[in-house]
């Protein structure tokens, strides 16, 4: 199916089903219940899940597949966002031109940065990419204020040209759309005490994520992907064979940058504003955490890592002491205060502490990330095949 083998076809179908049913899966608890705090099925968060999933998938091609660790990938996210915003301001609020231009501009910028940075490898490459990202942030924040909006950022205004759009009605404001279908439009379905929201913007971003995921599968299983694996395994040995690895690493860098540009363009399409903070070093570090936490070098791992971090950022960070007291109100007063005092440093503003602990445990006990954890759990429930212990007279050559 679609040029994929059975294993990867099933994986793509699994991601498709999970994406399609996300409004149900992410809203397991009824509205108004004490556990509704953990529901994540609202449009803004679901959009972030898939958009940062795209960002992490692209980064995984460079880091997980090729072995090059970039600390400056947020620069391409920001460049793509600014390019998309200017298309909306100058051309049209239709998201198609904005997203297309964001991918192209981010790819060109990645070509320039990669051509310079890939002259070095290892930690020197990582520091070069970080330097480019921080220079880009500084330019966007102060030097290029007429283009980037500086500290206040950019957003569509009524006086923008938008040469392909008609005049707005009196009192109307420009909104991102797909041939007239607004990204902010939602349909709510109430089933008993549950409320499910189906958002246009989410499903548009989800389609882009599925296409990105499919492309990543094809890259991983192509001869190009095999060359990238060889580079990660032993680039020096590859050079001894007479093959020049640099064109392949540069291509991987550009493809990864284009993924980041796509994520940046989608962020603008979903929330029509952009600021320089998207290019800051913390945003680059976040995508590194996403990839390692989910499973670097795996296909679905970066998506899982992105979902977990964004869930914690948006759900765990909103739990405050008042909510904790409501949860543990059944305990005696002294014990209730003790439990709340014990838990509070790990939630709310302290959610980074919880994330750090989880990250440490994953790196120490699950080097393969959440994907390895899932594989270990699957092995526990997998019945052992007795026939597999029967010798067949064949031997497996050593690698």
mmCIF file of C-alpha atoms in Angstrom:
data_model
loop_
_atom_site.group_PDB
_atom_site.id
_atom_site.type_symbol
_atom_site.label_atom_id
_atom_site.label_comp_id
_atom_site.label_asym_id
_atom_site.label_seq_id
_atom_site.Cartn_x
_atom_site.Cartn_y
_atom_site.Cartn_z
ATOM 1 C CA UNK A 1 0.000 0.000 0.000
ATOM 2 C CA UNK A 2 1.435 3.359 -1.105
ATOM 3 C CA UNK A 3 4.762 1.662 -1.767
ATOM 4 C CA UNK A 4 5.154 0.494 1.852
ATOM 5 C CA UNK A 5 5.610 -2.985 3.236
ATOM 6 C CA UNK A 6 3.044 -4.527 5.584
ATOM 7 C CA UNK A 7 4.803 -3.415 8.769
ATOM 8 C CA UNK A 8 5.018 0.244 7.792
ATOM 9 C CA UNK A 9 1.546 0.225 6.249
ATOM 10 C CA UNK A 10 0.145 -0.931 9.582
ATOM 11 C CA UNK A 11 2.156 1.751 11.379
ATOM 12 C CA UNK A 12 0.827 4.459 9.058
ATOM 13 C CA UNK A 13 -2.735 3.189 9.518
ATOM 14 C CA UNK A 14 -2.263 3.218 13.304
ATOM 15 C CA UNK A 15 -1.123 6.841 13.246
ATOM 16 C CA UNK A 16 -4.028 7.693 10.938
ATOM 17 C CA UNK A 17 -6.600 6.114 13.266
ATOM 18 C CA UNK A 18 -5.107 7.747 16.368
ATOM 19 C CA UNK A 19 -5.082 11.125 14.627
ATOM 20 C CA UNK A 20 -8.635 10.759 13.357
ATOM 21 C CA UNK A 21 -10.013 9.718 16.742
ATOM 22 C CA UNK A 22 -7.912 12.151 18.804
ATOM 23 C CA UNK A 23 -10.946 14.229 19.949
ATOM 24 C CA UNK A 24 -12.320 11.064 21.600
ATOM 25 C CA UNK A 25 -9.045 9.574 22.832
ATOM 26 C CA UNK A 26 -7.875 12.831 24.426
ATOM 27 C CA UNK A 27 -11.195 13.426 26.223
ATOM 28 C CA UNK A 28 -11.598 10.281 28.342
ATOM 29 C CA UNK A 29 -13.202 12.003 31.335
ATOM 30 C CA UNK A 30 -16.644 13.660 31.496
ATOM 31 C CA UNK A 31 -16.923 17.438 31.716
ATOM 32 C CA UNK A 32 -17.235 18.744 35.257
ATOM 33 C CA UNK A 33 -15.627 15.695 36.852
ATOM 34 C CA UNK A 34 -12.512 15.940 39.004
ATOM 35 C CA UNK A 35 -10.470 14.148 36.342
ATOM 36 C CA UNK A 36 -11.557 16.464 33.507
ATOM 37 C CA UNK A 37 -8.395 18.424 34.292
ATOM 38 C CA UNK A 38 -6.472 15.738 32.380
ATOM 39 C CA UNK A 39 -8.555 16.026 29.188
ATOM 40 C CA UNK A 40 -6.486 17.309 26.264
ATOM 41 C CA UNK A 41 -9.048 17.207 23.470
ATOM 42 C CA UNK A 42 -9.343 20.923 22.873
ATOM 43 C CA UNK A 43 -8.298 22.450 19.511
ATOM 44 C CA UNK A 44 -5.250 24.475 20.511
ATOM 45 C CA UNK A 45 -3.513 21.566 22.250
ATOM 46 C CA UNK A 46 -4.408 18.997 19.582
ATOM 47 C CA UNK A 47 -2.943 21.324 16.956
ATOM 48 C CA UNK A 48 0.257 21.603 18.961
ATOM 49 C CA UNK A 49 0.499 17.819 19.197
ATOM 50 C CA UNK A 50 0.578 17.336 15.432
ATOM 51 C CA UNK A 51 2.556 20.482 14.547
ATOM 52 C CA UNK A 52 5.367 19.732 16.988
ATOM 53 C CA UNK A 53 5.127 16.127 15.837
ATOM 54 C CA UNK A 54 6.088 17.354 12.352
ATOM 55 C CA UNK A 55 8.920 19.405 13.834
ATOM 56 C CA UNK A 56 10.255 16.355 15.704
ATOM 57 C CA UNK A 57 9.875 14.017 12.701
ATOM 58 C CA UNK A 58 12.044 16.338 10.623
ATOM 59 C CA UNK A 59 14.639 16.721 13.366
ATOM 60 C CA UNK A 60 14.781 12.929 13.710
ATOM 61 C CA UNK A 61 15.877 12.604 10.080
ATOM 62 C CA UNK A 62 18.973 14.663 10.878
ATOM 63 C CA UNK A 63 19.667 13.428 14.409
ATOM 64 C CA UNK A 64 18.151 9.963 14.717
ATOM 65 C CA UNK A 65 18.920 8.771 11.193
ATOM 66 C CA UNK A 66 22.102 10.695 10.281
ATOM 67 C CA UNK A 67 23.625 11.202 13.727
ATOM 68 C CA UNK A 68 24.064 14.988 13.522
ATOM 69 C CA UNK A 69 22.836 16.826 16.621
ATOM 70 C CA UNK A 70 21.607 20.332 15.841
ATOM 71 C CA UNK A 71 21.054 22.811 18.670
ATOM 72 C CA UNK A 72 19.638 25.461 16.351
ATOM 73 C CA UNK A 73 16.660 23.905 14.586
ATOM 74 C CA UNK A 74 14.267 26.494 15.990
ATOM 75 C CA UNK A 75 15.793 28.982 13.527
ATOM 76 C CA UNK A 76 14.038 27.186 10.660
ATOM 77 C CA UNK A 77 10.800 27.046 12.638
ATOM 78 C CA UNK A 78 10.976 30.827 13.076
ATOM 79 C CA UNK A 79 12.005 31.571 9.500
ATOM 80 C CA UNK A 80 9.128 29.454 8.220
ATOM 81 C CA UNK A 81 6.710 31.270 10.536
ATOM 82 C CA UNK A 82 7.819 34.716 9.390
ATOM 83 C CA UNK A 83 7.635 33.685 5.721
ATOM 84 C CA UNK A 84 4.090 32.364 6.189
ATOM 85 C CA UNK A 85 3.005 35.509 8.014
ATOM 86 C CA UNK A 86 4.281 37.777 5.251
ATOM 87 C CA UNK A 87 2.425 35.736 2.659
ATOM 88 C CA UNK A 88 -0.751 36.254 4.661
ATOM 89 C CA UNK A 89 -0.099 39.974 4.958
ATOM 90 C CA UNK A 90 0.883 40.564 1.330
ATOM 91 C CA UNK A 91 -0.905 37.902 -0.680
ATOM 92 C CA UNK A 92 -3.845 36.104 0.897
ATOM 93 C CA UNK A 93 -5.120 34.667 4.174
ATOM 94 C CA UNK A 94 -5.468 31.308 2.410
ATOM 95 C CA UNK A 95 -2.979 29.047 4.159
ATOM 96 C CA UNK A 96 -1.793 27.156 1.056
ATOM 97 C CA UNK A 97 0.594 29.863 -0.297
ATOM 98 C CA UNK A 98 1.747 30.634 3.237
ATOM 99 C CA UNK A 99 2.661 27.023 4.009
ATOM 100 C CA UNK A 100 4.299 26.475 0.613
ATOM 101 C CA UNK A 101 6.482 29.564 0.986
ATOM 102 C CA UNK A 102 7.367 28.677 4.591
ATOM 103 C CA UNK A 103 8.738 25.302 3.446
ATOM 104 C CA UNK A 104 10.711 26.831 0.558
ATOM 105 C CA UNK A 105 12.212 29.700 2.550
ATOM 106 C CA UNK A 106 13.142 27.432 5.470
ATOM 107 C CA UNK A 107 14.746 25.003 3.020
ATOM 108 C CA UNK A 108 16.848 27.748 1.436
ATOM 109 C CA UNK A 109 17.929 29.024 4.832
ATOM 110 C CA UNK A 110 18.788 25.473 5.899
ATOM 111 C CA UNK A 111 20.870 25.095 2.731
ATOM 112 C CA UNK A 112 22.935 28.136 3.727
ATOM 113 C CA UNK A 113 23.315 27.156 7.375
ATOM 114 C CA UNK A 114 24.037 23.518 6.526
ATOM 115 C CA UNK A 115 26.616 24.401 3.867
ATOM 116 C CA UNK A 116 28.604 26.274 6.525
ATOM 117 C CA UNK A 117 27.907 24.155 9.621
ATOM 118 C CA UNK A 118 28.556 20.770 7.990
ATOM 119 C CA UNK A 119 32.173 21.695 7.443
ATOM 120 C CA UNK A 120 32.519 20.467 11.007
ATOM 121 C CA UNK A 121 31.069 17.470 12.835
ATOM 122 C CA UNK A 122 30.356 16.431 16.393
ATOM 123 C CA UNK A 123 30.117 19.105 19.062
ATOM 124 C CA UNK A 124 31.548 21.727 16.702
ATOM 125 C CA UNK A 125 28.633 21.222 14.320
ATOM 126 C CA UNK A 126 26.180 21.479 17.224
ATOM 127 C CA UNK A 127 27.704 24.742 18.458
ATOM 128 C CA UNK A 128 27.684 26.225 14.952
ATOM 129 C CA UNK A 129 23.974 25.511 14.552
ATOM 130 C CA UNK A 130 23.313 27.001 17.991
ATOM 131 C CA UNK A 131 25.253 30.118 17.010
ATOM 132 C CA UNK A 132 23.213 30.514 13.819
ATOM 133 C CA UNK A 133 19.966 30.116 15.752
ATOM 134 C CA UNK A 134 20.939 32.702 18.356
ATOM 135 C CA UNK A 135 22.075 35.133 15.650
ATOM 136 C CA UNK A 136 18.739 34.615 13.910
ATOM 137 C CA UNK A 137 16.912 35.272 17.178
ATOM 138 C CA UNK A 138 18.920 38.459 17.779
ATOM 139 C CA UNK A 139 18.240 39.681 14.238
ATOM 140 C CA UNK A 140 14.524 38.985 14.552
ATOM 141 C CA UNK A 141 14.279 40.514 18.025
ATOM 142 C CA UNK A 142 16.045 43.798 17.349
ATOM 143 C CA UNK A 143 17.973 44.399 14.119
ATOM 144 C CA UNK A 144 15.267 43.367 11.622
ATOM 145 C CA UNK A 145 12.370 44.932 13.534
ATOM 146 C CA UNK A 146 10.718 46.425 10.388
ATOM 147 C CA UNK A 147 10.465 42.893 8.964
ATOM 148 C CA UNK A 148 9.909 40.815 12.085
ATOM 149 C CA UNK A 149 8.045 43.214 14.368
ATOM 150 C CA UNK A 150 10.764 42.853 16.982
ATOM 151 C CA UNK A 151 9.592 42.200 20.517
ATOM 152 C CA UNK A 152 5.868 42.564 19.674
ATOM 153 C CA UNK A 153 5.995 40.224 16.664
ATOM 154 C CA UNK A 154 3.718 40.201 13.618
ATOM 155 C CA UNK A 155 0.045 39.552 13.031
ATOM 156 C CA UNK A 156 -2.398 40.350 10.206
ATOM 157 C CA UNK A 157 -3.808 43.872 10.140
ATOM 158 C CA UNK A 158 -6.771 45.422 8.346
ATOM 159 C CA UNK A 159 -4.514 47.713 6.289
ATOM 160 C CA UNK A 160 -2.398 44.859 4.901
ATOM 161 C CA UNK A 161 -2.485 44.619 1.059
ATOM 162 C CA UNK A 162 -3.596 40.952 0.669
ATOM 163 C CA UNK A 163 -3.763 41.465 -3.084
ATOM 164 C CA UNK A 164 -5.545 38.159 -3.780
ATOM 165 C CA UNK A 165 -8.272 38.677 -1.169
ATOM 166 C CA UNK A 166 -11.376 40.780 -1.525
ATOM 167 C CA UNK A 167 -12.248 43.638 0.788
ATOM 168 C CA UNK A 168 -13.353 42.639 4.273
ATOM 169 C CA UNK A 169 -16.814 43.378 5.507
ATOM 170 C CA UNK A 170 -17.230 46.206 7.994
ATOM 171 C CA UNK A 171 -16.065 45.110 11.437
ATOM 172 C CA UNK A 172 -14.552 41.858 10.151
ATOM 173 C CA UNK A 173 -10.973 40.832 10.882
ATOM 174 C CA UNK A 174 -8.636 38.795 8.658
ATOM 175 C CA UNK A 175 -8.658 35.098 9.537
ATOM 176 C CA UNK A 176 -6.605 32.195 8.222
ATOM 177 C CA UNK A 177 -8.648 29.924 5.993
ATOM 178 C CA UNK A 178 -8.484 27.113 3.474
ATOM 179 C CA UNK A 179 -10.482 28.342 0.482
ATOM 180 C CA UNK A 180 -12.947 30.042 2.807
ATOM 181 C CA UNK A 181 -12.980 27.375 5.522
ATOM 182 C CA UNK A 182 -11.684 29.127 8.645
ATOM 183 C CA UNK A 183 -9.044 27.345 10.697
ATOM 184 C CA UNK A 184 -10.729 28.367 13.924
ATOM 185 C CA UNK A 185 -14.064 26.797 13.004
ATOM 186 C CA UNK A 186 -15.135 23.968 15.308
ATOM 187 C CA UNK A 187 -18.040 21.572 15.704
ATOM 188 C CA UNK A 188 -18.956 20.421 19.209
ATOM 189 C CA UNK A 189 -20.700 17.139 19.889
ATOM 190 C CA UNK A 190 -22.166 16.505 23.317
ATOM 191 C CA UNK A 191 -22.625 12.875 24.378
ATOM 192 C CA UNK A 192 -23.972 12.637 27.905
ATOM 193 C CA UNK A 193 -21.421 14.333 30.159
ATOM 194 C CA UNK A 194 -18.743 14.280 27.460
ATOM 195 C CA UNK A 195 -18.050 17.141 25.057
ATOM 196 C CA UNK A 196 -16.034 16.409 21.909
ATOM 197 C CA UNK A 197 -14.656 19.196 19.713
ATOM 198 C CA UNK A 198 -13.829 18.717 16.025
ATOM 199 C CA UNK A 199 -11.681 21.583 14.785
ATOM 200 C CA UNK A 200 -10.947 22.397 11.132
ATOM 201 C CA UNK A 201 -7.433 23.636 11.887
ATOM 202 C CA UNK A 202 -6.549 20.456 13.742
ATOM 203 C CA UNK A 203 -7.548 18.175 10.886
ATOM 204 C CA UNK A 204 -5.705 20.344 8.342
ATOM 205 C CA UNK A 205 -2.558 20.120 10.472
ATOM 206 C CA UNK A 206 -3.184 16.394 10.999
ATOM 207 C CA UNK A 207 -3.264 15.783 7.236
ATOM 208 C CA UNK A 208 0.054 17.605 6.932
ATOM 209 C CA UNK A 209 1.472 15.461 9.759
ATOM 210 C CA UNK A 210 0.314 12.222 8.122
ATOM 211 C CA UNK A 211 1.887 13.279 4.818
ATOM 212 C CA UNK A 212 5.102 14.168 6.671
ATOM 213 C CA UNK A 213 5.076 10.838 8.495
ATOM 214 C CA UNK A 214 4.561 8.929 5.237
ATOM 215 C CA UNK A 215 7.441 10.831 3.618
ATOM 216 C CA UNK A 216 9.656 10.025 6.612
ATOM 217 C CA UNK A 217 8.872 6.321 6.213
ATOM 218 C CA UNK A 218 9.853 6.481 2.550
ATOM 219 C CA UNK A 219 13.092 8.298 3.429
ATOM 220 C CA UNK A 220 13.966 5.785 6.150
ATOM 221 C CA UNK A 221 13.499 2.857 3.752
ATOM 222 C CA UNK A 222 15.103 4.398 0.662
ATOM 223 C CA UNK A 223 18.708 4.036 -0.573
ATOM 224 C CA UNK A 224 19.168 7.636 0.582
ATOM 225 C CA UNK A 225 18.099 6.608 4.082
ATOM 226 C CA UNK A 226 20.534 3.697 3.983
ATOM 227 C CA UNK A 227 23.351 6.128 3.155
ATOM 228 C CA UNK A 228 22.343 8.284 6.112
ATOM 229 C CA UNK A 229 22.473 5.222 8.381
ATOM 230 C CA UNK A 230 25.942 4.433 7.060
ATOM 231 C CA UNK A 231 27.047 7.982 7.858
ATOM 232 C CA UNK A 232 25.745 7.645 11.406
ATOM 233 C CA UNK A 233 27.347 4.229 11.835
ATOM 234 C CA UNK A 234 30.860 5.122 10.659
ATOM 235 C CA UNK A 235 31.370 8.121 8.431
ATOM 236 C CA UNK A 236 35.150 7.687 8.359
ATOM 237 C CA UNK A 237 34.862 4.158 7.021
ATOM 238 C CA UNK A 238 32.381 5.404 4.430
ATOM 239 C CA UNK A 239 34.889 8.022 3.292
ATOM 240 C CA UNK A 240 37.521 5.312 2.879
ATOM 241 C CA UNK A 241 35.307 3.636 0.283
ATOM 242 C CA UNK A 242 35.575 6.762 -1.867
ATOM 243 C CA UNK A 243 32.052 8.064 -1.193
ATOM 244 C CA UNK A 244 31.617 11.731 -0.312
ATOM 245 C CA UNK A 245 29.206 11.920 2.614
ATOM 246 C CA UNK A 246 28.753 15.676 2.610
ATOM 247 C CA UNK A 247 26.076 15.915 -0.135
ATOM 248 C CA UNK A 248 23.986 13.378 1.778
ATOM 249 C CA UNK A 249 24.354 15.124 5.118
ATOM 250 C CA UNK A 250 23.539 18.462 3.504
ATOM 251 C CA UNK A 251 20.444 16.961 1.870
ATOM 252 C CA UNK A 252 19.347 15.533 5.228
ATOM 253 C CA UNK A 253 19.913 18.931 6.864
ATOM 254 C CA UNK A 254 17.822 20.709 4.226
ATOM 255 C CA UNK A 255 14.991 18.164 4.400
ATOM 256 C CA UNK A 256 14.985 18.481 8.181
ATOM 257 C CA UNK A 257 14.894 22.265 7.894
ATOM 258 C CA UNK A 258 11.956 22.075 5.474
ATOM 259 C CA UNK A 259 10.036 19.959 7.991
ATOM 260 C CA UNK A 260 10.692 22.671 10.587
ATOM 261 C CA UNK A 261 9.529 25.322 8.112
ATOM 262 C CA UNK A 262 6.324 23.364 7.519
ATOM 263 C CA UNK A 263 5.717 23.255 11.273
ATOM 264 C CA UNK A 264 6.346 27.000 11.481
ATOM 265 C CA UNK A 265 3.938 27.723 8.645
ATOM 266 C CA UNK A 266 1.243 25.592 10.268
ATOM 267 C CA UNK A 267 1.730 27.395 13.579
ATOM 268 C CA UNK A 268 0.964 30.672 11.834
ATOM 269 C CA UNK A 269 -2.001 29.131 10.035
ATOM 270 C CA UNK A 270 -3.503 27.958 13.325
ATOM 271 C CA UNK A 271 -2.628 31.052 15.368
ATOM 272 C CA UNK A 272 -2.037 34.075 13.140
ATOM 273 C CA UNK A 273 0.827 35.660 15.011
ATOM 274 C CA UNK A 274 4.572 35.109 15.220
ATOM 275 C CA UNK A 275 7.341 36.354 17.484
ATOM 276 C CA UNK A 276 11.096 35.972 17.818
ATOM 277 C CA UNK A 277 10.739 33.630 20.810
ATOM 278 C CA UNK A 278 10.158 30.761 18.387
ATOM 279 C CA UNK A 279 13.831 30.988 17.415
ATOM 280 C CA UNK A 280 15.248 31.019 20.948
ATOM 281 C CA UNK A 281 17.638 28.250 22.025
ATOM 282 C CA UNK A 282 15.087 26.724 24.392
ATOM 283 C CA UNK A 283 12.830 25.906 21.427
ATOM 284 C CA UNK A 284 15.737 24.060 19.786
ATOM 285 C CA UNK A 285 16.408 22.174 23.012
ATOM 286 C CA UNK A 286 12.756 21.213 23.249
ATOM 287 C CA UNK A 287 12.774 19.326 19.949
ATOM 288 C CA UNK A 288 15.930 17.474 21.054
ATOM 289 C CA UNK A 289 14.089 16.362 24.203
ATOM 290 C CA UNK A 290 11.061 15.312 22.161
ATOM 291 C CA UNK A 291 13.135 13.106 19.879
ATOM 292 C CA UNK A 292 15.213 11.451 22.606
ATOM 293 C CA UNK A 293 12.220 10.989 24.906
ATOM 294 C CA UNK A 294 10.177 9.303 22.176
ATOM 295 C CA UNK A 295 13.009 7.312 20.650
ATOM 296 C CA UNK A 296 15.678 8.747 18.359
ATOM 297 C CA UNK A 297 15.984 6.877 15.086
ATOM 298 C CA UNK A 298 12.484 5.428 15.285
ATOM 299 C CA UNK A 299 9.582 6.533 13.131
ATOM 300 C CA UNK A 300 6.806 7.100 15.641
ATOM 301 C CA UNK A 301 9.021 7.954 18.613
ATOM 302 C CA UNK A 302 9.412 11.706 17.922
ATOM 303 C CA UNK A 303 5.632 12.065 17.568
ATOM 304 C CA UNK A 304 5.118 10.366 20.945
ATOM 305 C CA UNK A 305 7.803 12.520 22.548
ATOM 306 C CA UNK A 306 6.275 15.712 21.153
ATOM 307 C CA UNK A 307 2.843 14.702 22.403
ATOM 308 C CA UNK A 308 4.123 13.883 25.892
ATOM 309 C CA UNK A 309 6.028 17.147 26.359
ATOM 310 C CA UNK A 310 3.193 19.300 25.027
ATOM 311 C CA UNK A 311 0.713 17.428 27.217
ATOM 312 C CA UNK A 312 2.782 18.103 30.308
ATOM 313 C CA UNK A 313 3.357 21.724 29.324
ATOM 314 C CA UNK A 314 -0.340 22.424 28.868
ATOM 315 C CA UNK A 315 -1.993 20.068 31.386
ATOM 316 C CA UNK A 316 0.452 19.493 34.238
ATOM 317 C CA UNK A 317 1.385 23.169 34.352
ATOM 318 C CA UNK A 318 -2.236 24.179 35.017
ATOM 319 C CA UNK A 319 -2.668 22.067 38.141
ATOM 320 C CA UNK A 320 -2.435 24.367 41.163
ATOM 321 C CA UNK A 321 -2.702 23.954 44.923
ATOM 322 C CA UNK A 322 -6.451 24.633 44.865
ATOM 323 C CA UNK A 323 -7.036 21.687 42.525
ATOM 324 C CA UNK A 324 -4.799 19.475 44.649
ATOM 325 C CA UNK A 325 -6.752 20.368 47.781
ATOM 326 C CA UNK A 326 -9.966 19.425 45.958
ATOM 327 C CA UNK A 327 -8.510 16.040 44.991
ATOM 328 C CA UNK A 328 -7.304 15.200 48.500
ATOM 329 C CA UNK A 329 -10.143 16.772 50.463
ATOM 330 C CA UNK A 330 -11.169 13.309 51.742
ATOM 331 C CA UNK A 331 -7.962 13.116 53.808
ATOM 332 C CA UNK A 332 -7.651 14.539 57.329
ATOM 333 C CA UNK A 333 -6.588 18.199 57.290
ATOM 334 C CA UNK A 334 -3.016 17.643 58.418
ATOM 335 C CA UNK A 335 -2.440 14.747 56.030
ATOM 336 C CA UNK A 336 -4.105 16.646 53.191
ATOM 337 C CA UNK A 337 -1.755 19.607 53.616
ATOM 338 C CA UNK A 338 1.241 17.266 53.815
ATOM 339 C CA UNK A 339 0.322 15.446 50.582
ATOM 340 C CA UNK A 340 -0.338 18.718 48.739
ATOM 341 C CA UNK A 341 2.971 20.161 49.968
ATOM 342 C CA UNK A 342 4.740 17.007 48.793
ATOM 343 C CA UNK A 343 3.212 16.992 45.290
ATOM 344 C CA UNK A 344 2.986 20.710 44.524
ATOM 345 C CA UNK A 345 6.695 21.243 43.575
ATOM 346 C CA UNK A 346 6.233 18.743 40.718
ATOM 347 C CA UNK A 347 3.214 20.347 39.048
ATOM 348 C CA UNK A 348 2.140 23.853 38.100
ATOM 349 C CA UNK A 349 5.214 26.019 37.593
ATOM 350 C CA UNK A 350 7.355 23.057 38.627
ATOM 351 C CA UNK A 351 6.278 20.780 35.775
ATOM 352 C CA UNK A 352 9.800 21.067 34.317
ATOM 353 C CA UNK A 353 11.058 19.195 37.383
ATOM 354 C CA UNK A 354 8.736 16.292 36.587
ATOM 355 C CA UNK A 355 9.802 16.370 32.942
ATOM 356 C CA UNK A 356 13.446 16.342 33.981
ATOM 357 C CA UNK A 357 12.939 13.314 36.214
ATOM 358 C CA UNK A 358 11.068 11.465 33.459
ATOM 359 C CA UNK A 359 13.804 12.316 30.973
ATOM 360 C CA UNK A 360 16.497 11.042 33.347
ATOM 361 C CA UNK A 361 14.663 7.751 33.893
ATOM 362 C CA UNK A 362 14.128 7.278 30.150
ATOM 363 C CA UNK A 363 17.786 7.931 29.328
ATOM 364 C CA UNK A 364 18.990 5.605 32.108
ATOM 365 C CA UNK A 365 16.496 2.752 31.841
ATOM 366 C CA UNK A 366 15.026 3.152 28.319
ATOM 367 C CA UNK A 367 17.749 4.421 25.958
ATOM 368 C CA UNK A 368 15.377 3.725 23.074
ATOM 369 C CA UNK A 369 12.773 6.092 24.516
ATOM 370 C CA UNK A 370 9.056 5.492 24.826
ATOM 371 C CA UNK A 371 9.155 3.202 21.794
ATOM 372 C CA UNK A 372 11.532 0.843 23.601
ATOM 373 C CA UNK A 373 9.232 0.951 26.616
ATOM 374 C CA UNK A 374 6.297 -0.064 24.433
ATOM 375 C CA UNK A 375 8.319 -2.867 22.891
ATOM 376 C CA UNK A 376 9.257 -4.230 26.320
ATOM 377 C CA UNK A 377 5.632 -4.174 27.444
ATOM 378 C CA UNK A 378 4.592 -5.932 24.221
ATOM 379 C CA UNK A 379 7.161 -8.682 24.862
ATOM 380 C CA UNK A 380 5.684 -9.304 28.302
ATOM 381 C CA UNK A 381 2.289 -10.066 26.771
ATOM 382 C CA UNK A 382 3.627 -11.885 23.743
ATOM 383 C CA UNK A 383 3.312 -15.635 23.982
ATOM 384 C CA UNK A 384 6.515 -17.509 23.457
ATOM 385 C CA UNK A 385 6.466 -19.691 20.369
ATOM 386 C CA UNK A 386 7.717 -23.180 21.317
ATOM 387 C CA UNK A 387 8.793 -23.919 17.780
ATOM 388 C CA UNK A 388 11.194 -20.972 17.886
ATOM 389 C CA UNK A 389 13.470 -22.967 20.244
ATOM 390 C CA UNK A 390 13.733 -25.884 17.832
ATOM 391 C CA UNK A 391 17.072 -25.822 15.969
ATOM 392 C CA UNK A 392 16.668 -25.763 12.192
ATOM 393 C CA UNK A 393 20.297 -26.372 11.295
ATOM 394 C CA UNK A 394 20.752 -22.812 10.046
ATOM 395 C CA UNK A 395 23.096 -20.230 11.474
ATOM 396 C CA UNK A 396 22.869 -16.463 11.392
ATOM 397 C CA UNK A 397 26.022 -14.695 10.230
ATOM 398 C CA UNK A 398 27.543 -12.160 12.590
ATOM 399 C CA UNK A 399 27.136 -8.497 11.635
#
